[in-house]
Short mmCIF file of C-alpha atoms in Angstrom, two decimals:
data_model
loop_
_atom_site.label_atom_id
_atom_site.label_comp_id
_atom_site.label_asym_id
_atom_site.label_seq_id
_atom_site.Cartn_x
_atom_site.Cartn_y
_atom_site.Cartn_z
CA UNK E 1 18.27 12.39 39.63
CA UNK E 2 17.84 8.85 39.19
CA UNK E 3 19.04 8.10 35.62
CA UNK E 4 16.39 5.58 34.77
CA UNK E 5 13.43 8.31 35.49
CA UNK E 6 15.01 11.02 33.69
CA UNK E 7 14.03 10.03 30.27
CA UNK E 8 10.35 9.71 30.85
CA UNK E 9 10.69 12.93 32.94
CA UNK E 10 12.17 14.63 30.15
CA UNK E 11 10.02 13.29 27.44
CA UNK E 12 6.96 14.04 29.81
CA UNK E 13 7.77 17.84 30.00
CA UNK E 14 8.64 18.23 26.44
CA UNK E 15 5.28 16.64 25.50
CA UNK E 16 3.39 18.66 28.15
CA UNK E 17 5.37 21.85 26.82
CA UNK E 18 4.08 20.60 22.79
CA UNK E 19 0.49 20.43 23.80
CA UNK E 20 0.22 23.88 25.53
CA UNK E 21 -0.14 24.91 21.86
CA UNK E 22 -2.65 22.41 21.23
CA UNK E 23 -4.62 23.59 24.49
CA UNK E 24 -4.46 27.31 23.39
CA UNK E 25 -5.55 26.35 19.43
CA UNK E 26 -8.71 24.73 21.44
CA UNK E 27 -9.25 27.81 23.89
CA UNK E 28 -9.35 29.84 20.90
CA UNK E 29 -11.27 28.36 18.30
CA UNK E 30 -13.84 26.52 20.81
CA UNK E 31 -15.66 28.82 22.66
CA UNK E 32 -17.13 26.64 24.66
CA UNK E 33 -14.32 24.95 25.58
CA UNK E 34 -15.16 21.94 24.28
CA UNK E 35 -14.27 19.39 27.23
CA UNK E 36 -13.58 16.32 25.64
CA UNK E 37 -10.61 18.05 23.82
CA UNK E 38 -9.21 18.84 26.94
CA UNK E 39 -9.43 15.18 27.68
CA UNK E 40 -7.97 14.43 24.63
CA UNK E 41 -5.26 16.54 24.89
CA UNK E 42 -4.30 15.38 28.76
CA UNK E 43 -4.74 11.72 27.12
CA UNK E 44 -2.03 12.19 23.92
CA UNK E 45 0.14 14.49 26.45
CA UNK E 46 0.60 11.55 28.76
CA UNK E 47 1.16 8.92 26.15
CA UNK E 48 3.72 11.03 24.06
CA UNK E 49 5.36 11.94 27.26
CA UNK E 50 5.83 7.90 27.49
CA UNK E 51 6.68 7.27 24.19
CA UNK E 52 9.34 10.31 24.31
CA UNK E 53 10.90 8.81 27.53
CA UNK E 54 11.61 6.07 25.79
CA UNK E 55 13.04 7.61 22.95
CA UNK E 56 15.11 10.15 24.92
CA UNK E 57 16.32 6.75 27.19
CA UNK E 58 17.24 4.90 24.13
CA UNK E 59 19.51 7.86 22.92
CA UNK E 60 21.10 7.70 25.94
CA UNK E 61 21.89 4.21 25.96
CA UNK E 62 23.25 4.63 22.09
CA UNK E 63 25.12 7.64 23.10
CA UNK E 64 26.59 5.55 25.95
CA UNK E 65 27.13 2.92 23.61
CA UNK E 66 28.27 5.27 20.75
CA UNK E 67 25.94 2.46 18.22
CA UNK E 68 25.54 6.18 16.13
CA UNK E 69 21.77 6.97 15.35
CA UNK E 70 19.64 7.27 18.58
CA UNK E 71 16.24 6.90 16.79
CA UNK E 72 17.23 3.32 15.75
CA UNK E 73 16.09 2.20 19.14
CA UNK E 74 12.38 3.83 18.53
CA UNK E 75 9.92 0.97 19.45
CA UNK E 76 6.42 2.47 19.49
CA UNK E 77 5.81 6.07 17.84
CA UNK E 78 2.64 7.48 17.85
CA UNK E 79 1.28 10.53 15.86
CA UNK E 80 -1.69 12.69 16.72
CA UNK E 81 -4.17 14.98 15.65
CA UNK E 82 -6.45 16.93 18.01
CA UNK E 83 -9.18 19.28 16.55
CA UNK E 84 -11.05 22.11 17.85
CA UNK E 85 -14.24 20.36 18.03
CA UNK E 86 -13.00 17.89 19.86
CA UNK E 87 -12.06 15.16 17.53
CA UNK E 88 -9.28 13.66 16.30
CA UNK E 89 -6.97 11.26 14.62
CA UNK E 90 -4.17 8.90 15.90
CA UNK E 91 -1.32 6.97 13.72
CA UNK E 92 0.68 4.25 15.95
CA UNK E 93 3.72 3.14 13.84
CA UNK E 94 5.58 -0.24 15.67
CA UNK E 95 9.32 -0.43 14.98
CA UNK E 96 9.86 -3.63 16.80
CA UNK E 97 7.75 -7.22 18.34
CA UNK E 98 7.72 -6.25 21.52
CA UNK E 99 5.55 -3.02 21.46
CA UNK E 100 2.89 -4.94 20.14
CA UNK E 101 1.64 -5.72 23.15
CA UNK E 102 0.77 -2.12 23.47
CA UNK E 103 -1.46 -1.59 20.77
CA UNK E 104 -4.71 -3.35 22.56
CA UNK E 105 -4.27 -1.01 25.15
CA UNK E 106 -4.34 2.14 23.24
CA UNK E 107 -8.58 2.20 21.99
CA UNK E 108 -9.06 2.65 26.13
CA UNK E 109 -6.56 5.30 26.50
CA UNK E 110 -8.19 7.10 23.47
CA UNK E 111 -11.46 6.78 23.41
CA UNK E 112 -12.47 9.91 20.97
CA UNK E 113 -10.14 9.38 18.50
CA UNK E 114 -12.34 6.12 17.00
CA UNK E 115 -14.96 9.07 15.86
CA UNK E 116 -12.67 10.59 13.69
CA UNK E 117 -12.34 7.29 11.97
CA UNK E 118 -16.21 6.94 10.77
CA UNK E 119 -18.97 9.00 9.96
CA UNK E 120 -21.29 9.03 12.32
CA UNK E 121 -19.42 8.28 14.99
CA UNK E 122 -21.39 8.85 17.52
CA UNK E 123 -23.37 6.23 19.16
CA UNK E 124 -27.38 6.72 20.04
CA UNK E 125 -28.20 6.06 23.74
CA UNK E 126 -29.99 4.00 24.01
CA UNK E 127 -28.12 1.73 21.11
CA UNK E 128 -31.24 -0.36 20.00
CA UNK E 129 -30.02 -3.93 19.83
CA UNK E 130 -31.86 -6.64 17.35
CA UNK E 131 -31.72 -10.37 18.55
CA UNK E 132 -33.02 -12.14 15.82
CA UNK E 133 -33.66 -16.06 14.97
CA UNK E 134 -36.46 -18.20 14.10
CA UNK E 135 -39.09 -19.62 16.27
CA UNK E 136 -38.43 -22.93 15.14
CA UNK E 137 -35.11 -23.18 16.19
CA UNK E 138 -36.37 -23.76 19.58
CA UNK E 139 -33.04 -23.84 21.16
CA UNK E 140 -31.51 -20.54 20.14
CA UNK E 141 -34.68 -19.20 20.52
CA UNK E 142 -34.96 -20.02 24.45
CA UNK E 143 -31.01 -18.65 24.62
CA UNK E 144 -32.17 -15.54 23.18
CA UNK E 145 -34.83 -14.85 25.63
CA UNK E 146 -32.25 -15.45 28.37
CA UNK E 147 -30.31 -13.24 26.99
CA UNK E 148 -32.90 -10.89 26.81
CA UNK E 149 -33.86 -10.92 30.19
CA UNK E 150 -30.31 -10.81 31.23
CA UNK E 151 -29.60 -7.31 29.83
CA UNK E 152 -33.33 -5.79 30.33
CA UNK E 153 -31.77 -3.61 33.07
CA UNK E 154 -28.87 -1.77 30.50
CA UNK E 155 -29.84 1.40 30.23
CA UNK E 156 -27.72 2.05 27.27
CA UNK E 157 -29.31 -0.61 25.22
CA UNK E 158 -32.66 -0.83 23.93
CA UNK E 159 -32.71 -5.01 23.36
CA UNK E 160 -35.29 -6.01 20.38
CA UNK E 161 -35.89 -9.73 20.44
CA UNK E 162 -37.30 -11.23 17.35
CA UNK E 163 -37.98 -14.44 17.54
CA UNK E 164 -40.04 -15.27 14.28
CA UNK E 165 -40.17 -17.49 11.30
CA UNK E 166 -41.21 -14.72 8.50
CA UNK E 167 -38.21 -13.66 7.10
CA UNK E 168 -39.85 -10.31 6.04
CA UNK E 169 -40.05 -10.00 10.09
CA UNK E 170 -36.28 -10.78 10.58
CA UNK E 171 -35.15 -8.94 7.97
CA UNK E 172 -37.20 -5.69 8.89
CA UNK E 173 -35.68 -6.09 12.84
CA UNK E 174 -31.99 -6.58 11.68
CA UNK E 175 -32.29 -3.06 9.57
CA UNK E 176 -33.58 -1.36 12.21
CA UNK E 177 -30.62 -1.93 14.87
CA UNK E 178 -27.31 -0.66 15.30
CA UNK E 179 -26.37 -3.96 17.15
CA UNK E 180 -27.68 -6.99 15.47
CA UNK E 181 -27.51 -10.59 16.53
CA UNK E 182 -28.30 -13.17 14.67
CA UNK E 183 -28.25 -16.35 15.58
CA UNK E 184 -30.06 -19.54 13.73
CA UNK E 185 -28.75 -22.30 11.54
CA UNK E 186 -26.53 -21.92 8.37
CA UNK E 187 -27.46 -23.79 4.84
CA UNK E 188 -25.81 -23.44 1.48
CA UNK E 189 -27.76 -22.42 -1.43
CA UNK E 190 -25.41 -22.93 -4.22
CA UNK E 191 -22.16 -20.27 -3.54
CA UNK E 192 -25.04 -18.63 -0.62
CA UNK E 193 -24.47 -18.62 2.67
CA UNK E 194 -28.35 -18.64 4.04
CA UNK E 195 -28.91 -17.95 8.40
CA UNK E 196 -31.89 -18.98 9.10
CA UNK E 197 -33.63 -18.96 5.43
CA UNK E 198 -32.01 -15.37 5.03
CA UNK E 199 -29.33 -14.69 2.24
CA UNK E 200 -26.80 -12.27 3.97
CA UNK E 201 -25.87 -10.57 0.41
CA UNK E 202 -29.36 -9.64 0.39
CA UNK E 203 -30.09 -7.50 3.30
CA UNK E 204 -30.61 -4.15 1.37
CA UNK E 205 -33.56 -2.27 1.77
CA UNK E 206 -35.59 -1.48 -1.08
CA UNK E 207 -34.20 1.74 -1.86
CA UNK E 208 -30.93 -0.07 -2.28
CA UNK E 209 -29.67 1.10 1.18
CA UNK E 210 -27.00 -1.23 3.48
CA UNK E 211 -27.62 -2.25 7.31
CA UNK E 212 -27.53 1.04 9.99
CA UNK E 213 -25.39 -1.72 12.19
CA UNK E 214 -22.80 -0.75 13.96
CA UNK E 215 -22.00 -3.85 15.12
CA UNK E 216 -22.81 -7.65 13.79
CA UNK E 217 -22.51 -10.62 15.54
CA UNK E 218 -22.92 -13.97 13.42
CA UNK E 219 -23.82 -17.20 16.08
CA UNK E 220 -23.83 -19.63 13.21
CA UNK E 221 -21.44 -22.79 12.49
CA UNK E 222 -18.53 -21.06 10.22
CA UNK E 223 -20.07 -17.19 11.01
CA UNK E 224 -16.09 -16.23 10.87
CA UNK E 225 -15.61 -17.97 7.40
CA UNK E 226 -15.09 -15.79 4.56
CA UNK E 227 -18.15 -17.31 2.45
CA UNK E 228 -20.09 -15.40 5.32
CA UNK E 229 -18.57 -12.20 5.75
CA UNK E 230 -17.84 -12.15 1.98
CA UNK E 231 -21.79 -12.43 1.39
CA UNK E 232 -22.25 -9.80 4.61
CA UNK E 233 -20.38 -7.09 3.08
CA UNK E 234 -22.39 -7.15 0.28
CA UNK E 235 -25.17 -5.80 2.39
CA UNK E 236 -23.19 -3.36 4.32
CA UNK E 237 -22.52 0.64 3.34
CA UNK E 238 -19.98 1.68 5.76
CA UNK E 239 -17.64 -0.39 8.13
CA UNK E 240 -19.03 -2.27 11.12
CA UNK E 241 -17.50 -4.10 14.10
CA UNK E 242 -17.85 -8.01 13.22
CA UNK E 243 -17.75 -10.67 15.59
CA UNK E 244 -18.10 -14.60 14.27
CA UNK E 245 -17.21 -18.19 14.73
CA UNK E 246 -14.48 -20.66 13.11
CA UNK E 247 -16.41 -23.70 12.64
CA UNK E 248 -19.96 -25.05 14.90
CA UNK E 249 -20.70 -22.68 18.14
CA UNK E 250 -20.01 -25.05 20.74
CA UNK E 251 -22.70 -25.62 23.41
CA UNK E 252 -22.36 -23.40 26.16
CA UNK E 253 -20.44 -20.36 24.40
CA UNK E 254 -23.59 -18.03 23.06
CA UNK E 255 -24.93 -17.85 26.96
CA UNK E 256 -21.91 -16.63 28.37
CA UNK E 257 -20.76 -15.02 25.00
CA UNK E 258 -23.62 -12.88 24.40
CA UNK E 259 -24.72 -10.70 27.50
CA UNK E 260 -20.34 -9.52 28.01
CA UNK E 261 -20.84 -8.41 24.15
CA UNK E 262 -24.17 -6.17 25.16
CA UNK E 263 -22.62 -5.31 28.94
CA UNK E 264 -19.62 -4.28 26.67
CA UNK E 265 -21.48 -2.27 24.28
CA UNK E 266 -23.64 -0.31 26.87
CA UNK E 267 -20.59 1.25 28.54
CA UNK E 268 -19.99 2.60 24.90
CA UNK E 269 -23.92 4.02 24.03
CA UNK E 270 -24.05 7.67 23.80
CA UNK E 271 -20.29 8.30 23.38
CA UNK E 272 -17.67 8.48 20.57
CA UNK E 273 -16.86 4.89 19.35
CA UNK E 274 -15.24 4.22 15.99
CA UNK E 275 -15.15 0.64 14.80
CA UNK E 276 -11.53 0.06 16.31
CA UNK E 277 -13.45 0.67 19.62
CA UNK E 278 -16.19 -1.19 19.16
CA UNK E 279 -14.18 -4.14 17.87
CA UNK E 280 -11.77 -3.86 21.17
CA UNK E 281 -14.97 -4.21 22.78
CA UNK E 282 -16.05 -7.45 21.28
CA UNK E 283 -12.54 -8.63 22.03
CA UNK E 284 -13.19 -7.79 25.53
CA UNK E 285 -16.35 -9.74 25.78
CA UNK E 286 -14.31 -12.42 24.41
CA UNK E 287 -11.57 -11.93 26.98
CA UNK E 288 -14.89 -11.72 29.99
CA UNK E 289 -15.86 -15.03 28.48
CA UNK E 290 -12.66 -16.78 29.05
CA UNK E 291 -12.54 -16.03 32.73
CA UNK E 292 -15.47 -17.41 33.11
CA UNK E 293 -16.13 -20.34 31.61
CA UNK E 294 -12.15 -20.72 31.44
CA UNK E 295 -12.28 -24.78 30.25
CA UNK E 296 -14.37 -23.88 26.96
CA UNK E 297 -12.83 -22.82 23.82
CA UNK E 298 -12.93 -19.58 22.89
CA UNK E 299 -10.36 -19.73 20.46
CA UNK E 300 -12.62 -20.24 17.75
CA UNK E 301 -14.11 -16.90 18.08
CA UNK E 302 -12.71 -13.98 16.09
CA UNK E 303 -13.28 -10.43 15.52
CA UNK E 304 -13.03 -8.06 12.32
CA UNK E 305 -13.62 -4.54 10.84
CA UNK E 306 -15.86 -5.65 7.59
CA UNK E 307 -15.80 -3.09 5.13
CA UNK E 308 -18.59 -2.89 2.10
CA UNK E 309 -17.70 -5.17 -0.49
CA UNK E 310 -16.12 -3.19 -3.12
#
């Protein structure tokens, strides 16, 4: 046998031979044989069959080079968790530059193991989706409406437009979605960020409870900055998915931008999605972006997990 296969072949089998244990703990404690472990379980066998190739290559090439301990070569190890029910959890460790490349990659491969990383972790199908600005801002508010009618026929999503200048109104539609988009132009009010008229730290409802979102997307000049997502997190009771803007939103960006971050989203409603997965997704919409509208620059834009401000 080739000696360049063998590794992976080897580390494939040893995997596959590691997991039977992991299928039979399933079998026995799921009686309905929950599918998505099964998935799960295929998924990590194939990627720890990889990652053991490479490990079992690498100590041959030290042992041919007699450099002592094999596992100095280790690039990329991954450790996982698969639970009866289905869910589970997933620790990448990267011993060296070049596997990073790999990490983007691994949300897709994996798509269950985000749930085990949030309560909740399911997402409702349809995902109702605020888009939220003033009527005023005449503008933004036509570009929302485009939007709108852009992604009416997403299944997964159930797209709210709110185009109004009450702020009671706004507030009320960006507490009721799981997605929220807001759009509209950013003052300071002493050391407050306000979007449209509305102070970001203040978004609690009256009972003193943070946002439902999932995700947040903020389409004002400096949405990225931290005097934004500082004042955000204030508002905010578990993690969400955060997509934002260094500096003005150039003209042309929130029409392209905004239906690949819904089309994105609606491939995820109804499924497990942590916020590493829903924050590859925004990167992806990003990434959709580029390729179209290739000459405009979408380096500005920038995605984060925002956790509730401690």
């Amino acid at each position: 046998m080739s000696r360049r296969f063998r590794p992976y072949l080897v580390g494939l089998v040893s995997a596959v031979s590691a997991s039977a244990l992991g299928v039979a703990v399933n079998v026995a404690t799921d009686l309905q044989g929950n599918l998505l472990a099964w998935v799960t379980v295929g998924t990590i066998t194939a990627l720890t069959g990889t990652v053991g190739g490479v490990i079992e290559g690498n100590r041959e090439l030290a042992e041919e080079r007699e450099s002592g301990d094999p596992l100095a070569d280790i690039i990329l190890s991954i450790e996982c968790e698969v639970r009866a029910d289905g869910s589970g959890s997933m620790n990448v460790k990267v011993h060296d530059p070049e596997a990073e490349r790999l990490l983007p990659h691994l949300p897709a491969l994996v798509p269950s193991l985000g749930a085990s990383r949030a309560p909740n972790g399911v997402l409702p199908r349809p995902l109702a989706v605020a888009l939220v600005t003033r009527s005023r801002t005449t503008g933004i508010a036509r570009r929302l409406r485009e939007v709108d009618a852009l992604c009416s026929g997403l299944g997964g999503l159930d797209v709210r437009l709110c185009v109004a200048d009450s702020a009671e109104r706004r507030r009320e539609a960006l507490r009721a979605a799981q997605v929220v988009l807001l759009d509209d132009h950013c003052v300071e009010a002493g050391t407050r960020p306000l979007v449209g008229g509305l102070d970001l730290a203040g978004l609690r409802g009256g009972g003193g409870d943070g946002l439902a979102a999932r995700v947040i997307v903020l389409g004002c000049q400096d949405g990225a900055a931290a005097a934004h997502t500082g004042a955000l997190r204030r508002s905010l009771d578990r993690p969400v998915a955060f997509l934002g803007c260094d500096g003005p939103v150039p003209t042309g960006h929130a029409a392209v931008l905004y239906p690949h971050v819904l089309s994105q989203l609606d491939g995820l409603a109804g499924g497990r999605a942590g916020e590493s997965e829903l924050q590859a997704a925004l990167e992806a919409a990003i990434g959709l972006a580029k390729r179209q509208e290739a000459q405009l620059d979408w380096g500005r834009w920038s995605t984060t997990v925002l956790h509730p401000a401690g």
